């Protein structure tokens, strides 16, 4: 098998440049990187990772920990991380770690301590005190995605601001009886970001003089969860609001499906707004605050790689934009409807 | 830091047993494994993976390659794999590799050659000739999930049988004009398993003397994809069938949403059956063939670990069961409806 020297010669660069280009450590121009890689491929050169790792202390691997794989947001962030890592030929070591699970304990107690990766991306993870301690002991760069920043670099939307805009949009359409649907800030099913969203809704209601109308209806943060809670909420005319802010699009879409099943027309009799711009939002004509988790994942990976390349570089807190996308699930309040129902305001 | 000898002494086992318990290589009883791990945790013992790897040739990592993260099936399989690997303290290296993407080429050309994992789980991957060559050159155990078995161990449901049962269920209810919705076997958007499902539908129709009624309507294999194709199919009374077999639940649910939007009652005027028992199936009262991808992922990981532990052990082809779950999206054919439409049969 060809050695690094032959690869360097074929690419017309020094051995150290060839090494940097192949391991992803330090700066190499894109053109040089490609030339070296092409040469390596042509010569069939494959670096032995274990040996490289013992010499450089690098594992050429980034760890990703997240509570669930099976949700749009997490899957999209993961794809963005993957795309950015691939360009640098980094491996991605994945750890699913639901809150309070054995898997999560294993992750923080054992995998982190083994230091088999050069840095960690934590998606939707709100560490407890013990876990924070472990993260500090890990001693390598960490980037958080989705709200909680563990004192490190972080990428997210402004969750509080997004929910505030969602509520303001409904208030501007004349709605007064607006429910926030989804999540349970005291329970295990609400992420830190979801808690911020609830806070944004609350402050928008307060600022509009609607403090007495603030209502949070809890639900699991999934489409079936939103559906189940909305069937109950909307099924009783006495509790039915004129508008709903979903903690995320999955919950908001669940509410729309519940309304259709109950024969409540959206948006004529019920306005619904979500947060995400989920892949399903367009199909349900959902008005929502758009975020691009794929881009957040890519940004997080790029931040992390920069910190791996340049230890000691400053941490960064990126807020991605989340513009309001108005579709057809929100409309001016139907005064007849609310008058008949006689909601208090 | 404590060494392996101290851990072995504290746990009351030999050094080689302690090593096996901690690295996951070879058989150790569950009780012993736990005792050794507890001792290691108490003593703060952390094996240096790079050094271990150079000695044993093991990386204590399993690679997982799949075309997409953001689909229920893949996410569920991944969680099952993860759960099984965690119990053995194996790392999971993830590679998203959409067909014909740069990422997929990178995966097969570079990551595989680096041999940074002890075995590979390929989910929904149908390798081309070049990729097969690379898999053979990889020379380590491979387990496939989701249909295509690349001549290795494999786990899936009987996709053809499942679709046949779905079609037979509708035929038994008197339906004759049954469309198979979703996928494109000649295109990039159909997995090998989806192709088998189409085949199962076709043979059920043929066996029932309905060969002339066979109709495959293509769509992207997602909920919005099924929705868009169904709006077109159902919107025209001349092409509207009395029943649909969705290539999977996501497509079937998309068809139900399309029917609701067009005011076509399910199941009175249109029967829909899916394959999966997706998390959303219950919310839409969807009749479906149930599979448990989480369990398939776990089974795949266990098969792979057995082959890593015992090189040369025989390959295995597991078919997981996929029972019919009858909910409320299928009903006897509405003879009036089909008579009025005047569908040919």
XYZ file of C-alpha atoms in Angstrom:
690
model
C 0.000 0.000 0.000
C 1.184 3.532 -0.790
C 2.482 5.702 2.064
C 1.805 9.334 2.882
C 5.099 10.323 1.198
C 3.949 8.944 -2.152
C 0.607 10.680 -1.807
C 2.372 13.986 -1.037
C 4.681 13.570 -4.022
C 1.810 12.748 -6.375
C -0.119 15.796 -5.178
C 2.931 18.054 -5.287
C 2.712 19.111 -1.620
C 4.703 18.518 1.559
C 4.047 15.488 3.737
C 2.629 17.639 6.500
C 0.242 19.363 4.090
C -0.851 15.984 2.751
C -1.398 14.784 6.309
C -3.450 17.865 7.195
C -5.504 17.492 4.033
C -6.303 13.867 4.800
C -6.924 14.144 8.533
C -8.773 17.439 8.443
C -6.449 18.994 11.056
C -5.559 22.650 10.466
C -6.051 24.828 7.426
C -5.628 23.532 3.891
C -7.217 25.203 0.858
C -10.134 23.411 -0.734
C -8.205 22.947 -4.002
C -5.187 21.402 -2.247
C -7.411 19.201 -0.109
C -9.076 17.837 -3.221
C -5.777 17.299 -5.030
C -4.366 15.337 -2.074
C -7.515 13.274 -1.712
C -7.580 12.452 -5.397
C -3.967 11.353 -5.174
C -4.735 9.228 -2.097
C -7.689 7.616 -3.840
C -5.675 6.947 -6.996
C -2.872 5.349 -4.970
C -5.235 3.426 -2.702
C -3.794 5.147 0.378
C -5.786 4.586 3.583
C -4.590 6.137 6.854
C -4.730 3.719 9.777
C -6.961 5.584 12.159
C -5.799 3.888 15.342
C -2.172 4.724 14.619
C -2.976 8.257 13.510
C -5.012 8.654 16.657
C -2.216 7.595 18.998
C 0.131 10.115 17.375
C -2.203 13.087 17.000
C -4.580 12.490 19.886
C -7.298 12.987 17.294
C -9.977 10.425 16.593
C -11.324 12.162 13.471
C -14.757 11.553 14.977
C -17.445 13.891 16.302
C -19.999 12.640 18.820
C -23.650 13.612 18.488
C -26.059 13.105 21.367
C -29.804 13.695 21.069
C -32.892 12.485 22.917
C -34.695 10.921 19.945
C -34.009 10.006 16.334
C -37.620 9.851 15.268
C -38.539 13.499 15.054
C -38.272 15.853 12.123
C -36.176 18.448 13.938
C -33.573 16.007 15.216
C -33.371 14.100 11.932
C -32.893 17.325 9.988
C -30.218 18.680 12.338
C -28.441 15.333 12.125
C -28.423 15.440 8.329
C -26.938 18.942 8.420
C -24.225 17.850 10.859
C -23.473 14.826 8.701
C -23.131 16.907 5.540
C -20.617 19.259 7.136
C -18.603 16.419 8.705
C -18.434 14.474 5.449
C -16.732 17.384 3.718
C -13.982 17.131 6.309
C -14.040 13.321 6.338
C -14.985 13.196 9.970
C -16.884 10.229 11.373
C -20.120 10.814 13.260
C -20.669 8.763 16.404
C -24.341 8.852 17.341
C -25.860 8.500 20.805
C -29.603 8.431 21.328
C -30.168 9.513 24.905
C -33.764 10.084 26.041
C -33.979 12.022 29.332
C -33.475 9.828 32.408
C -32.824 6.718 30.307
C -30.145 4.083 30.874
C -28.791 5.019 27.436
C -28.318 8.591 28.552
C -26.491 7.523 31.692
C -24.234 5.244 29.634
C -23.490 8.107 27.278
C -22.414 10.535 29.961
C -20.704 8.043 32.280
C -18.848 5.883 29.791
C -18.753 6.991 26.179
C -17.831 10.550 27.055
C -15.046 9.337 29.364
C -13.587 7.069 26.669
C -12.951 10.231 24.637
C -13.387 8.434 21.360
C -14.314 11.692 19.669
C -12.707 15.097 19.216
C -15.796 17.098 20.093
C -19.464 16.774 20.878
C -22.677 18.197 19.418
C -25.560 18.080 21.897
C -28.986 18.437 20.244
C -31.934 19.265 22.492
C -30.024 18.189 25.595
C -30.534 19.983 28.887
C -27.854 18.475 31.122
C -28.402 17.987 34.833
C -25.680 18.936 37.319
C -23.933 15.566 37.148
C -24.001 15.564 33.369
C -22.601 19.096 33.235
C -19.755 17.935 35.442
C -19.060 15.136 32.992
C -19.115 17.523 30.062
C -16.549 19.728 31.772
C -14.380 16.670 32.562
C -14.634 15.674 28.883
C -12.511 18.756 28.234
C -13.109 18.948 24.491
C -15.225 21.352 22.435
C -18.997 21.077 22.784
C -21.635 22.798 20.630
C -25.291 22.762 21.590
C -28.240 22.921 19.183
C -31.825 23.702 20.100
C -31.858 26.102 22.973
C -29.845 25.135 25.999
C -26.254 26.299 25.611
C -24.382 24.599 28.510
C -21.997 27.583 28.536
C -20.551 26.555 25.201
C -21.018 27.478 21.579
C -24.632 27.083 20.578
C -26.975 27.332 17.609
C -30.748 27.768 17.728
C -33.564 30.053 16.697
C -34.816 32.639 19.180
C -37.504 30.308 20.557
C -39.044 32.894 22.823
C -39.177 35.492 20.042
C -40.711 33.000 17.597
C -43.576 32.109 19.950
C -44.125 35.776 20.719
C -44.508 36.532 17.001
C -46.901 33.576 16.613
C -49.097 34.884 19.424
C -48.847 38.490 18.204
C -49.999 37.379 14.744
C -53.185 35.923 16.275
C -53.721 38.896 18.558
C -53.392 41.159 15.502
C -56.200 39.163 13.852
C -58.461 40.013 16.787
C -58.128 36.763 18.732
C -58.320 36.997 22.498
C -58.914 33.431 23.559
C -55.634 31.859 22.459
C -54.391 28.545 23.879
C -50.752 27.420 23.885
C -50.827 23.718 23.072
C -48.116 21.192 23.853
C -45.287 20.317 26.178
C -45.029 20.102 29.911
C -42.300 22.326 31.300
C -42.278 20.455 34.599
C -42.244 17.036 32.999
C -39.816 15.049 30.941
C -41.504 15.742 27.640
C -40.586 19.379 27.207
C -37.266 20.516 25.876
C -35.609 23.680 27.063
C -36.537 25.360 23.760
C -40.199 24.393 24.194
C -40.155 26.039 27.615
C -38.826 29.237 26.046
C -41.640 29.126 23.493
C -44.238 28.925 26.222
C -42.571 31.938 27.836
C -42.771 33.894 24.567
C -46.508 33.190 24.238
C -47.067 34.247 27.847
C -45.244 37.541 27.470
C -47.081 38.383 24.217
C -50.407 37.742 25.965
C -49.373 39.832 28.965
C -48.168 42.711 26.773
C -51.542 42.710 24.971
C -53.416 42.916 28.295
C -54.607 39.312 27.943
C -52.916 37.900 31.021
C -56.216 36.509 32.325
C -56.689 34.536 29.086
C -53.331 32.727 29.245
C -53.970 28.995 28.963
C -51.420 26.223 28.514
C -52.857 22.855 27.533
C -50.276 20.134 27.985
C -49.605 17.400 25.458
C -46.870 15.105 24.338
C -44.816 16.990 21.731
C -45.822 14.825 18.745
C -48.571 14.932 16.130
C -50.670 12.239 17.848
C -50.058 14.020 21.171
C -51.350 17.327 19.788
C -54.268 15.537 18.145
C -55.357 13.812 21.372
C -55.141 16.955 23.484
C -56.930 19.026 20.835
C -59.815 16.549 20.502
C -60.432 17.028 24.205
C -59.909 20.798 24.170
C -62.029 21.476 21.066
C -64.677 18.870 21.770
C -66.152 20.900 24.609
C -67.711 24.175 23.422
C -67.139 25.725 26.821
C -63.356 25.303 26.662
C -62.886 25.765 22.905
C -60.576 28.731 22.100
C -60.715 30.721 18.838
C -57.005 30.192 18.224
C -54.118 27.874 19.099
C -50.351 28.363 19.168
C -48.759 24.927 18.791
C -45.443 24.435 20.568
C -44.260 23.067 17.211
C -45.757 22.201 13.827
C -46.289 18.539 14.710
C -48.574 19.551 17.582
C -50.255 22.279 15.468
C -50.967 19.817 12.650
C -52.395 17.381 15.212
C -54.763 20.172 16.297
C -55.842 20.813 12.686
C -56.568 17.114 12.162
C -58.595 17.108 15.405
C -60.567 20.173 14.275
C -61.373 18.566 10.914
C -62.561 15.443 12.627
C -64.827 17.493 14.888
C -66.178 19.467 11.914
C -64.618 22.741 13.096
C -63.483 24.683 10.044
C -59.888 25.995 9.961
C -59.340 28.945 9.695
C -62.998 30.129 9.707
C -63.809 28.902 13.223
C -60.331 28.134 14.538
C -56.942 29.648 13.751
C -53.821 27.547 14.289
C -50.200 28.644 14.115
C -47.133 26.463 14.550
C -43.372 26.864 14.872
C -40.948 24.969 12.561
C -42.142 24.886 8.954
C -42.088 21.102 9.160
C -42.140 19.023 5.978
C -45.899 18.598 6.535
C -46.727 22.282 7.119
C -47.473 23.077 3.489
C -49.816 20.092 3.110
C -51.944 21.466 5.959
C -51.657 25.102 4.843
C -50.163 25.817 8.238
C -49.131 29.340 9.177
C -45.856 28.975 11.040
C -42.512 30.411 12.087
C -39.954 28.897 9.757
C -36.723 27.386 10.987
C -34.162 25.381 9.034
C -32.759 22.697 11.340
C -30.596 21.300 8.544
C -28.786 24.618 8.399
C -28.496 24.697 12.181
C -26.851 21.280 12.145
C -24.377 22.380 9.523
C -23.578 25.577 11.432
C -23.049 23.611 14.644
C -20.643 21.188 12.954
C -18.698 24.050 11.408
C -18.442 25.825 14.769
C -17.230 22.619 16.394
C -14.631 21.862 13.717
C -13.262 25.373 14.041
C -12.845 24.845 17.784
C -11.178 21.480 17.200
C -8.786 23.067 14.681
C -8.059 26.079 16.865
C -8.259 25.083 20.519
C -9.017 28.049 22.719
C -10.920 29.979 20.053
C -13.868 31.905 21.520
C -17.310 30.334 21.870
C -20.092 31.527 19.621
C -23.851 31.885 20.126
C -25.690 31.822 16.801
C -29.369 32.650 16.461
C -30.778 31.492 13.151
C -33.663 33.561 11.733
C -37.245 32.256 11.987
C -39.528 34.343 9.737
C -43.330 34.160 9.894
C -44.807 32.231 6.948
C -48.510 33.030 6.613
C -50.526 30.269 4.968
C -54.202 29.471 5.307
C -54.627 28.222 8.879
C -55.064 31.671 10.427
C -57.780 34.273 9.830
C -59.476 37.170 11.623
C -61.465 36.019 14.638
C -65.025 34.919 13.892
C -66.907 37.227 16.266
C -70.129 35.260 15.919
C -68.389 32.084 16.939
C -66.839 33.510 20.038
C -70.026 35.434 20.934
C -72.138 32.287 20.701
C -69.683 30.297 22.722
C -69.510 33.188 25.136
C -65.857 32.926 26.002
C -64.881 35.171 28.831
C -62.768 38.200 28.057
C -5.795 6.197 37.052
C -6.609 2.581 37.945
C -5.423 -0.191 35.618
C -7.261 -3.259 34.358
C -5.563 -5.373 37.058
C -7.134 -3.333 39.836
C -10.529 -3.511 38.175
C -10.210 -7.303 37.846
C -9.166 -7.629 41.496
C -12.048 -5.434 42.697
C -14.519 -7.468 40.662
C -13.000 -10.786 41.695
C -12.335 -11.985 38.148
C -9.285 -12.633 35.958
C -7.746 -9.841 33.933
C -8.847 -11.442 30.672
C -12.438 -11.725 31.914
C -12.365 -8.088 33.018
C -11.027 -7.132 29.590
C -13.731 -9.113 27.806
C -16.427 -7.600 30.011
C -15.245 -4.076 29.281
C -14.535 -4.392 25.571
C -17.518 -6.567 24.723
C -15.332 -9.208 23.033
C -16.384 -12.834 23.640
C -18.796 -14.294 26.134
C -19.173 -12.963 29.666
C -22.288 -13.520 31.784
C -24.529 -10.508 32.333
C -23.891 -10.572 36.090
C -20.108 -10.639 35.670
C -20.231 -7.917 33.048
C -22.126 -5.687 35.436
C -19.823 -6.423 38.348
C -16.753 -5.546 36.268
C -18.335 -2.394 34.935
C -19.354 -1.261 38.389
C -15.797 -1.830 39.577
C -14.429 0.107 36.593
C -16.812 2.988 37.257
C -15.975 3.050 40.967
C -12.242 3.093 40.222
C -12.558 5.586 37.377
C -11.012 3.133 34.932
C -11.269 4.138 31.281
C -9.777 1.936 28.568
C -7.815 3.889 25.958
C -9.631 2.955 22.814
C -6.815 3.725 20.392
C -4.394 1.504 22.303
C -6.984 -1.235 22.753
C -7.718 -1.007 19.059
C -4.096 -1.447 17.975
C -3.796 -4.558 20.138
C -7.126 -6.233 19.376
C -7.800 -4.931 15.865
C -11.212 -4.002 17.221
C -12.608 -0.490 17.104
C -15.575 -1.231 19.341
C -17.657 0.643 16.778
C -20.394 -0.445 14.400
C -21.077 1.538 11.237
C -24.656 2.237 10.161
C -25.395 3.469 6.656
C -28.870 4.548 5.527
C -30.249 6.798 2.801
C -32.168 9.224 5.033
C -32.527 10.080 8.711
C -35.841 11.837 8.419
C -38.216 8.936 7.982
C -40.034 6.963 10.622
C -38.732 3.572 9.469
C -35.082 4.567 9.430
C -35.274 6.460 12.697
C -36.944 3.522 14.419
C -34.453 0.968 13.095
C -31.648 3.259 14.200
C -33.030 3.458 17.736
C -33.242 -0.333 17.885
C -29.642 -0.692 16.696
C -28.532 1.883 19.206
C -30.246 0.139 22.121
C -28.585 -3.183 21.324
C -25.152 -1.606 20.840
C -25.346 0.345 24.072
C -25.788 -2.845 26.050
C -22.467 -3.984 24.663
C -20.877 -0.528 24.922
C -20.315 -0.322 21.212
C -20.157 3.029 19.479
C -22.414 3.716 16.508
C -20.863 5.532 13.540
C -23.625 6.921 11.346
C -23.484 7.600 7.614
C -26.392 9.195 5.792
C -26.013 8.162 2.175
C -28.824 9.071 -0.219
C -28.644 7.146 -3.522
C -26.182 8.660 -6.018
C -25.097 11.373 -3.560
C -21.565 12.572 -2.898
C -22.072 11.418 0.688
C -22.789 7.911 -0.477
C -19.684 7.851 -2.645
C -17.593 9.131 0.282
C -19.023 6.415 2.495
C -18.182 3.564 0.177
C -14.873 4.908 -1.144
C -13.311 6.268 2.019
C -15.003 5.529 5.313
C -15.413 1.853 4.535
C -11.777 1.568 3.491
C -10.582 3.209 6.715
C -12.121 0.250 8.556
C -12.875 2.326 11.596
C -15.648 -0.084 12.558
C -15.911 -3.788 13.283
C -19.010 -4.370 11.194
C -21.651 -2.579 9.181
C -25.444 -2.385 9.258
C -26.907 -1.279 5.919
C -30.494 -0.012 6.193
C -32.496 0.287 2.982
C -29.338 0.196 0.869
C -29.321 -1.484 -2.521
C -25.656 -1.422 -3.520
C -24.578 -1.073 -7.129
C -21.810 -3.271 -8.543
C -19.001 -0.953 -7.462
C -20.428 -0.624 -3.959
C -20.797 -4.391 -3.651
C -17.131 -4.727 -4.574
C -16.252 -2.273 -1.815
C -18.377 -4.162 0.689
C -16.556 -7.388 -0.150
C -13.188 -5.621 0.158
C -14.300 -4.303 3.555
C -14.053 -7.927 4.677
C -15.987 -7.528 7.927
C -19.504 -8.642 8.885
C -22.404 -6.824 7.225
C -26.098 -7.088 8.134
C -28.780 -5.592 5.937
C -32.155 -4.280 7.090
C -35.146 -3.557 4.882
C -35.145 -5.952 1.996
C -31.973 -6.172 -0.019
C -29.619 -8.708 1.550
C -26.292 -8.218 -0.324
C -25.585 -11.910 0.259
C -25.137 -11.312 3.962
C -27.221 -11.649 7.077
C -30.422 -9.683 6.741
C -33.535 -8.645 8.644
C -36.822 -7.455 7.156
C -40.494 -8.241 6.918
C -41.751 -10.252 3.967
C -42.502 -7.131 1.914
C -44.061 -8.994 -0.955
C -46.274 -11.046 1.365
C -47.361 -7.945 3.297
C -48.529 -6.127 0.153
C -50.254 -9.272 -1.052
C -52.229 -9.482 2.204
C -53.109 -5.769 1.943
C -54.497 -6.259 -1.571
C -56.252 -9.523 -0.631
C -57.977 -7.731 2.250
C -59.466 -5.195 -0.187
C -60.347 -7.862 -2.758
C -62.144 -9.772 0.017
C -64.202 -6.637 0.701
C -65.402 -6.685 -2.907
C -63.036 -4.075 -4.331
C -61.937 -4.535 -7.924
C -60.546 -1.140 -8.822
C -57.554 -1.015 -6.503
C -54.604 1.326 -7.089
C -51.100 0.786 -5.713
C -49.887 4.226 -4.672
C -46.284 5.305 -4.227
C -42.735 4.678 -5.291
C -41.068 4.425 -8.645
C -39.252 1.142 -9.122
C -37.225 2.504 -12.016
C -36.353 5.722 -10.282
C -34.222 6.705 -7.338
C -37.108 7.078 -4.951
C -38.053 3.451 -4.499
C -36.233 1.138 -2.162
C -35.785 -2.519 -2.932
C -38.442 -3.352 -0.324
C -40.926 -0.957 -1.952
C -40.373 -2.757 -5.256
C -41.193 -6.069 -3.569
C -44.393 -4.558 -2.193
C -45.490 -3.500 -5.661
C -44.808 -7.070 -6.794
C -46.968 -8.473 -3.989
C -49.887 -6.243 -4.964
C -49.517 -7.278 -8.596
C -49.529 -10.986 -7.869
C -52.571 -10.685 -5.571
C -54.455 -8.857 -8.348
C -53.406 -11.447 -10.916
C -54.404 -14.350 -8.683
C -57.845 -12.766 -8.229
C -58.306 -12.452 -11.999
C -57.888 -8.655 -11.821
C -54.769 -8.372 -13.955
C -56.465 -5.840 -16.253
C -57.182 -3.563 -13.258
C -53.576 -3.363 -12.046
C -52.631 0.305 -11.701
C -49.491 1.766 -10.158
C -49.600 5.489 -9.472
C -46.125 6.801 -8.742
C -45.320 9.204 -5.935
C -42.484 10.222 -3.713
C -42.512 7.879 -0.704
C -43.492 10.500 1.881
C -46.762 11.805 3.311
C -46.750 14.981 1.169
C -45.807 12.819 -1.839
C -48.781 10.501 -1.284
C -51.019 13.496 -0.671
C -50.064 15.231 -3.923
C -50.440 12.120 -6.064
C -53.776 11.239 -4.411
C -55.230 14.720 -4.937
C -54.626 14.234 -8.648
C -55.819 10.623 -8.734
C -58.963 11.169 -6.663
C -59.822 14.594 -8.052
C -60.874 13.122 -11.383
C -63.990 10.934 -11.115
C -62.957 9.008 -14.197
C -59.697 7.800 -12.656
C -60.830 7.502 -9.045
C -60.470 3.935 -7.680
C -62.587 2.470 -4.862
C -59.496 1.429 -2.914
C -55.811 2.230 -2.501
C -52.862 0.172 -1.260
C -50.215 2.619 -0.054
C -46.604 1.523 -0.469
C -46.250 2.537 3.187
C -48.345 4.252 5.860
C -46.921 7.700 5.143
C -48.214 7.511 1.580
C -51.519 5.947 2.722
C -52.080 8.709 5.280
C -51.312 11.290 2.586
C -54.088 9.692 0.500
C -56.539 9.869 3.420
C -55.768 13.554 3.938
C -56.276 14.154 0.207
C -59.627 12.315 0.288
C -60.816 14.403 3.255
C -59.851 17.571 1.494
C -61.812 16.487 -1.602
C -64.830 15.536 0.521
C -64.503 11.821 -0.281
C -65.480 9.860 2.801
C -63.071 7.157 4.073
C -63.961 4.265 4.276
C -67.504 4.764 2.850
C -66.390 5.889 -0.628
C -62.718 5.000 -0.528
C -60.836 2.263 1.303
C -57.150 2.796 2.099
C -54.672 0.288 3.491
C -51.029 0.917 4.354
C -47.944 -1.060 5.358
C -45.959 -0.175 8.532
C -48.198 0.720 11.469
C -46.479 4.085 11.601
C -46.811 6.241 14.717
C -49.554 8.180 12.885
C -51.580 5.147 11.743
C -53.838 5.059 14.772
C -54.657 8.770 14.538
C -55.984 8.203 11.008
C -57.701 4.884 11.857
C -55.544 3.320 9.178
C -55.845 -0.377 8.386
C -52.290 -1.586 7.872
C -49.750 -4.394 7.989
C -47.815 -3.907 11.193
C -44.035 -4.011 11.305
C -41.748 -3.129 14.184
C -38.628 -1.481 12.773
C -37.234 -0.901 16.267
C -37.198 -4.656 16.776
C -35.637 -5.185 13.357
C -32.835 -2.795 14.261
C -32.180 -4.608 17.504
C -32.192 -7.996 15.761
C -29.769 -6.696 13.123
C -27.343 -5.405 15.751
C -27.488 -8.687 17.650
C -26.817 -10.676 14.479
C -23.873 -8.432 13.678
C -22.356 -8.614 17.157
C -22.590 -12.403 17.043
C -20.670 -12.415 13.786
C -18.080 -10.031 15.195
C -17.664 -12.253 18.265
C -17.558 -15.466 16.275
C -15.995 -14.796 12.885
C -17.093 -17.330 10.319
C -20.445 -18.037 11.957
C -23.178 -18.665 9.369
C -25.244 -15.817 7.923
C -28.873 -15.518 8.903
C -31.968 -14.299 7.046
C -34.656 -13.178 9.504
C -38.195 -12.340 8.430
C -40.054 -10.409 11.100
C -43.842 -10.941 11.209
C -46.180 -8.270 9.804
C -49.769 -9.007 10.898
C -52.798 -7.233 9.402
C -54.266 -4.629 11.776
C -57.818 -3.746 10.707
C -58.909 -0.258 11.727
C -61.492 1.975 10.146
C -60.033 3.000 6.783
C -61.305 -0.071 4.902
C -64.905 -1.206 4.273
C -66.890 -3.263 1.763
C -66.960 -1.641 -1.653
C -69.719 0.952 -2.162
C -71.446 -0.517 -5.232
C -73.407 2.663 -5.887
C -70.246 4.704 -5.943
C -68.459 2.508 -8.405
C -71.617 2.109 -10.523
C -72.092 5.881 -10.759
C -68.460 6.424 -11.614
C -68.746 3.572 -14.065
C -65.294 2.177 -13.534
C -64.405 -0.485 -16.026
C -64.265 -4.064 -14.785
